[in-house]
Coordinates of C-alpha atoms and ligand atoms in Angstrom, one line a residue:
X256 CA 0.0 0.0 0.0
X257 CA 1.2 3.5 -0.8
X258 CA 2.6 5.6 2.1
X259 CA 0.1 8.2 3.4
X260 CA 0.7 11.7 2.1
X261 CA 0.6 13.1 5.6
X262 CA 1.7 11.3 8.7
X263 CA 1.7 12.7 12.2
X264 CA 3.3 10.5 14.8
X265 CA 3.3 11.0 18.6
X266 CA 3.0 14.8 18.4
X267 CA 3.2 16.7 21.7
X268 CA 2.8 20.4 22.4
X269 CA 2.7 22.2 25.7
X270 CA 2.5 25.8 26.6
X271 CA 4.3 25.9 29.9
X272 CA 2.5 23.4 32.2
X273 CA -0.5 23.3 29.9
X274 CA -0.1 20.1 27.8
X275 CA -2.3 21.0 24.8
X276 CA -1.5 18.1 22.4
X277 CA -1.0 14.7 24.0
X278 CA 0.6 12.2 21.7
X279 CA -1.4 12.9 18.5
X280 CA -0.9 10.4 15.7
X281 CA -2.8 10.4 12.4
X282 CA -2.5 9.5 8.8
X283 CA -4.0 11.2 5.7
X284 CA -4.0 9.9 2.2
X285 CA -3.4 12.0 -0.9
X286 CA -6.7 13.7 -1.9
X287 CA -8.4 13.1 1.4
X288 CA -10.5 15.8 3.1
X289 CA -10.3 15.6 6.8
X290 CA -12.7 17.6 9.0
X291 CA -11.5 18.3 12.5
X292 CA -14.3 19.0 15.0
X293 CA -14.4 19.3 18.8
X294 CA -15.0 21.7 21.7
X295 CA -13.2 25.1 22.0
X296 CA -9.9 24.7 23.7
X297 CA -9.4 21.0 22.6
X298 CA -6.3 21.8 20.6
X299 CA -7.6 22.0 17.0
X300 CA -5.9 25.3 16.1
X301 CA -2.7 24.2 17.9
X302 CA -2.6 21.0 15.9
X303 CA -3.0 22.9 12.6
X304 CA -0.4 25.4 13.7
X305 CA 2.0 22.6 14.5
X306 CA 1.5 21.0 11.1
X307 CA 2.2 24.4 9.6
X308 CA 5.1 24.9 12.1
X309 CA 3.7 28.3 13.1
X310 CA 3.9 26.5 16.5
X311 CA 6.9 24.3 17.1
X312 CA 6.0 20.9 18.6
X313 CA 7.8 19.7 21.6
X314 CA 8.1 16.1 20.4
X315 CA 6.9 13.9 17.5
X316 CA 7.3 13.6 13.8
X317 CA 5.4 15.2 10.9
X318 CA 5.6 14.0 7.3
X319 CA 4.1 16.0 4.5
X320 CA 4.8 14.6 1.1
X321 CA 8.5 14.0 0.7
X322 CA 9.5 16.0 3.8
X323 CA 9.8 14.7 7.3
X324 CA 10.6 16.8 10.3
X325 CA 11.2 15.5 13.8
X326 CA 11.2 17.1 17.2
X327 CA 12.7 15.4 20.2
X328 CA 12.1 18.0 22.9
X329 CA 15.7 19.1 23.2
X330 CA 16.2 22.7 22.1
X331 CA 19.6 21.9 20.6
X332 CA 17.9 19.5 18.2
X333 CA 15.6 22.1 16.6
X334 CA 15.6 21.9 12.8
X335 CA 17.3 24.7 11.0
X336 CA 15.3 27.9 10.0
X337 CA 15.8 26.9 6.4
X338 CA 14.3 23.5 6.8
X339 CA 11.4 24.9 8.8
X340 CA 10.7 27.4 6.1
X341 CA 10.8 24.8 3.4
X342 CA 8.5 22.5 5.3
X343 CA 6.1 25.4 6.1
X344 CA 5.8 26.2 2.4
X345 CA 4.4 22.8 1.7
X346 CA 1.3 23.6 3.9
X347 CA -1.1 26.4 3.0
X348 CA -3.0 27.9 5.9
X349 CA -6.3 29.8 5.8
X350 CA -7.2 31.6 9.0
X351 CA -10.5 32.6 10.5
X352 CA -9.6 36.3 10.2
X353 CA -8.2 36.2 6.7
X354 CA -4.9 37.8 7.6
X355 CA -4.5 39.5 4.2
X356 CA -1.9 42.2 3.8
X357 CA -4.0 45.4 4.1
X358 CA -1.7 47.6 2.1
X359 CA -1.7 45.3 -1.0
X360 CA -4.4 44.7 -3.6
X361 CA -5.9 41.2 -3.9
X362 CA -3.6 40.5 -6.8
X363 CA -0.5 41.6 -4.9
X364 CA -1.6 39.5 -1.9
X365 CA -1.7 36.4 -4.1
X366 CA 1.6 37.2 -5.9
X367 CA 3.6 38.1 -2.7
X368 CA 4.6 34.6 -1.6
X369 CA 5.6 33.2 -5.0
X370 CA 7.7 36.4 -5.7
X371 CA 9.4 36.8 -2.4
X372 CA 9.7 33.1 -1.2
X373 CA 9.7 31.0 -4.3
X374 CA 11.5 33.7 -6.4
X375 CA 9.0 33.2 -9.2
X376 CA 9.5 35.8 -12.0
X377 CA 6.9 38.6 -11.5
X378 CA 5.1 38.2 -14.9
X379 CA 4.7 34.5 -14.2
X380 CA 3.5 35.1 -10.6
X381 CA 1.0 37.6 -11.8
X382 CA -0.4 35.3 -14.5
X383 CA -0.7 32.5 -11.9
X384 CA -2.3 34.9 -9.4
X385 CA -4.9 36.0 -11.9
X386 CA -5.7 32.4 -12.7
X387 CA -6.2 31.7 -9.0
X388 CA -8.4 34.8 -8.5
X389 CA -10.4 33.5 -11.5
X390 CA -10.7 30.1 -9.9
X391 CA -12.1 31.7 -6.7
X392 CA -14.4 33.9 -8.7
X393 CA -12.7 37.2 -8.0
X394 CA -10.7 38.1 -11.2
X395 CA -12.7 41.3 -11.5
X396 CA -11.6 42.3 -7.9
X397 CA -7.9 41.8 -8.6
X398 CA -7.1 45.5 -8.0
X399 CA -9.2 46.0 -4.9
X400 CA -7.7 46.4 -1.5
X401 CA -8.9 44.1 1.3
X402 CA -10.9 46.9 3.0
X403 CA -13.0 47.2 -0.2
X404 CA -13.9 43.5 -0.2
X405 CA -16.6 41.6 1.8
X406 CA -15.6 39.0 4.3
X407 CA -16.4 36.2 1.9
X408 CA -14.3 37.8 -0.8
X409 CA -11.4 38.4 1.5
X410 CA -11.5 34.7 2.5
X411 CA -11.5 33.7 -1.1
X412 CA -8.5 35.9 -1.8
X413 CA -6.8 34.2 1.3
X414 CA -7.5 30.8 -0.2
X415 CA -6.0 31.9 -3.6
X416 CA -3.0 33.3 -1.8
X417 CA -2.4 30.0 0.0
X418 CA -2.9 28.0 -3.2
X419 CA -0.3 30.2 -5.0
X420 CA 2.4 28.5 -3.0
X421 CA 1.4 25.2 -4.5
X422 CA 1.1 23.5 -1.2
X423 CA 0.9 19.8 -0.7
X424 CA -1.9 20.2 1.8
X425 CA -4.3 23.0 2.6
X426 CA -5.2 23.8 6.3
X427 CA -8.4 25.7 7.1
X428 CA -8.8 27.0 10.7
X429 CA -12.6 27.9 11.0
X430 CA -12.4 29.6 7.7
X431 CA -16.1 30.6 7.8
X432 CA -16.6 31.3 11.5
X433 CA -16.0 35.1 11.1
X434 CA -18.4 35.5 8.2
X435 CA -21.9 36.7 8.1
X436 CA -24.2 33.7 7.4
X437 CA -25.0 34.8 3.9
X438 CA -21.3 34.8 2.9
X439 CA -20.5 31.3 4.3
X440 CA -21.8 29.5 1.2
X441 CA -19.4 31.2 -1.3
X442 CA -16.4 30.1 0.7
X443 CA -17.7 26.6 1.3
X444 CA -18.3 26.3 -2.5
X445 CA -14.6 27.2 -3.2
X446 CA -13.5 24.5 -0.6
X447 CA -15.9 22.0 -2.3
X448 CA -14.3 22.8 -5.7
X449 CA -10.9 22.1 -4.3
X450 CA -12.1 18.8 -2.8
X451 CA -13.4 17.8 -6.2
X452 CA -10.0 18.6 -7.8
X453 CA -8.4 16.2 -5.3
X454 CA -6.7 18.7 -3.0
X455 CA -5.7 17.2 0.3
X456 CA -7.2 19.3 3.1
X457 CA -7.7 19.5 6.8
X458 CA -10.6 21.7 7.8
X459 CA -11.3 22.7 11.4
X460 CA -15.0 23.6 11.2
X461 CA -18.2 24.0 13.1
X462 CA -20.2 23.4 9.9
X463 CA -21.2 19.9 10.8
X464 CA -23.4 19.5 7.7
X465 CA -20.6 20.6 5.5
X466 CA -18.1 18.2 7.2
X467 CA -20.5 15.3 6.6
X468 CA -20.8 16.2 3.0
X469 CA -17.2 16.7 2.0
X470 CA -15.1 14.9 4.6
X471 CA -13.6 11.4 4.0
X472 CA -12.4 11.3 7.6
X473 CA -13.7 13.1 10.6
X474 CA -11.5 13.7 13.7
X475 CA -13.1 14.6 17.0
X476 CA -10.6 16.3 19.3
X477 CA -11.1 16.3 23.0
X478 CA -8.6 17.6 25.6
X479 CA -5.6 17.3 23.3
X480 CA -6.3 13.8 22.0
X481 CA -7.9 12.4 19.0
X482 CA -11.0 11.0 20.8
X483 CA -12.6 9.6 17.7
X484 CA -11.6 9.2 14.1
X485 CA -13.4 7.7 11.1
X486 CA -15.8 8.3 8.3
X487 CA -18.5 10.9 8.8
X488 CA -21.2 8.2 8.9
X489 CA -19.6 6.9 12.1
X490 CA -18.1 9.9 13.9
X491 CA -20.9 12.4 13.1
X492 CA -23.9 10.1 12.7
X493 CA -23.1 7.3 15.1
X494 CA -20.3 8.3 17.5
X495 CA -19.0 5.7 19.9
X496 CA -18.3 8.1 22.7
X497 CA -20.8 9.9 24.9
X498 CA -18.7 13.1 24.8
X499 CA -18.8 13.2 21.0
X500 CA -22.5 12.7 21.1
X501 CA -22.9 15.5 23.6
X502 CA -20.8 17.9 21.5
X503 CA -22.7 17.1 18.3
X504 CA -26.0 17.4 20.1
X505 CA -25.4 21.1 20.3
X506 CA -25.6 21.4 16.5
X507 CA -28.9 19.5 16.1
Ligands
ADP45 P1 -9.2 25.1 19.8 O1 -8.7 25.6 18.5 O2 -9.6 23.6 19.7 O3 -10.2 25.9 20.4 P2 -6.6 25.8 20.8 O4 -5.6 24.9 20.0 O5 -6.7 27.2 20.3 O6 -8.0 25.1 20.8 O7 -6.2 25.9 22.3 C1 -5.9 24.8 23.1 C2 -5.3 25.2 24.4 O8 -4.0 25.7 24.1 C3 -6.1 26.2 25.1 O9 -6.0 25.9 26.5 C4 -5.3 27.5 24.9 O10 -5.4 28.4 25.9 C5 -3.9 27.0 24.7 N1 -3.0 27.8 23.9 C6 -3.2 27.9 22.5 N2 -2.2 28.8 22.0 C7 -1.5 29.2 23.0 C8 -0.3 30.0 23.2 N3 0.2 30.6 22.1 N4 0.2 30.2 24.4 C9 -0.4 29.6 25.5 N5 -1.4 28.8 25.4 C10 -2.0 28.6 24.2
MG46 MG1 -9.3 27.2 17.3

């Protein structure tokens, strides 16, 4: 059997005395969509941030595609900045609050990473950025600054910006939680389109219906552990654990 595209093994992360991720292990195949659900404070954002190396794990191993990075808890053994940056570039992150560069147009936001990090020639970066803006339905907004865009439009630019780095996996941390209800659909539709194209994705979401629809695998996080993991028909519709059932009951 082929090796999984993403493998997380025995990942641990603490902030001081607060152990937030306790020995997380999971595997994701190429093209899979994984929905991560669970109560506030259970460690979902921390796990995404560790996969993206925005947060440095204390221990464990992360493989994304061809790259593996290992943390053994000793500060002296931290991987070099260069290998961290290279690894980080293989994961595209989309945040709840968009985090666009406010002083750049939509087009410049999408071009920035390829030009500065990947050293893509400007003309090529611009052509690719326009194609990505077209893909998220915003080509005609290319020259708009973020403050002239709606929340849904900003989030679609943020998705295009992450895609511009040609990541191996896309990570979404509650990408629709900050949006007015009428703008949620346009962002979910873009994510659905990516799923159809075979993009490997991890979505932290409270949109349980959406998770059921697009996810191949659902992970229920509780107190820093993967409490349940499996297809949506099990984890969402027929959870084994009482805590999962209680959490999901709030969305009924
Ligand atoms: P979730 O996304 O599931 O709501 P988080 O991963 O944001 O949970 O948070 C899990 C725990 O980690 C919380 O107790 C939170 O206070 C703590 N935490 C997260 N980030 C930090 C940080 N940068 N410094 C200290 N504690 C943090
Ligand atoms: Mg969170």
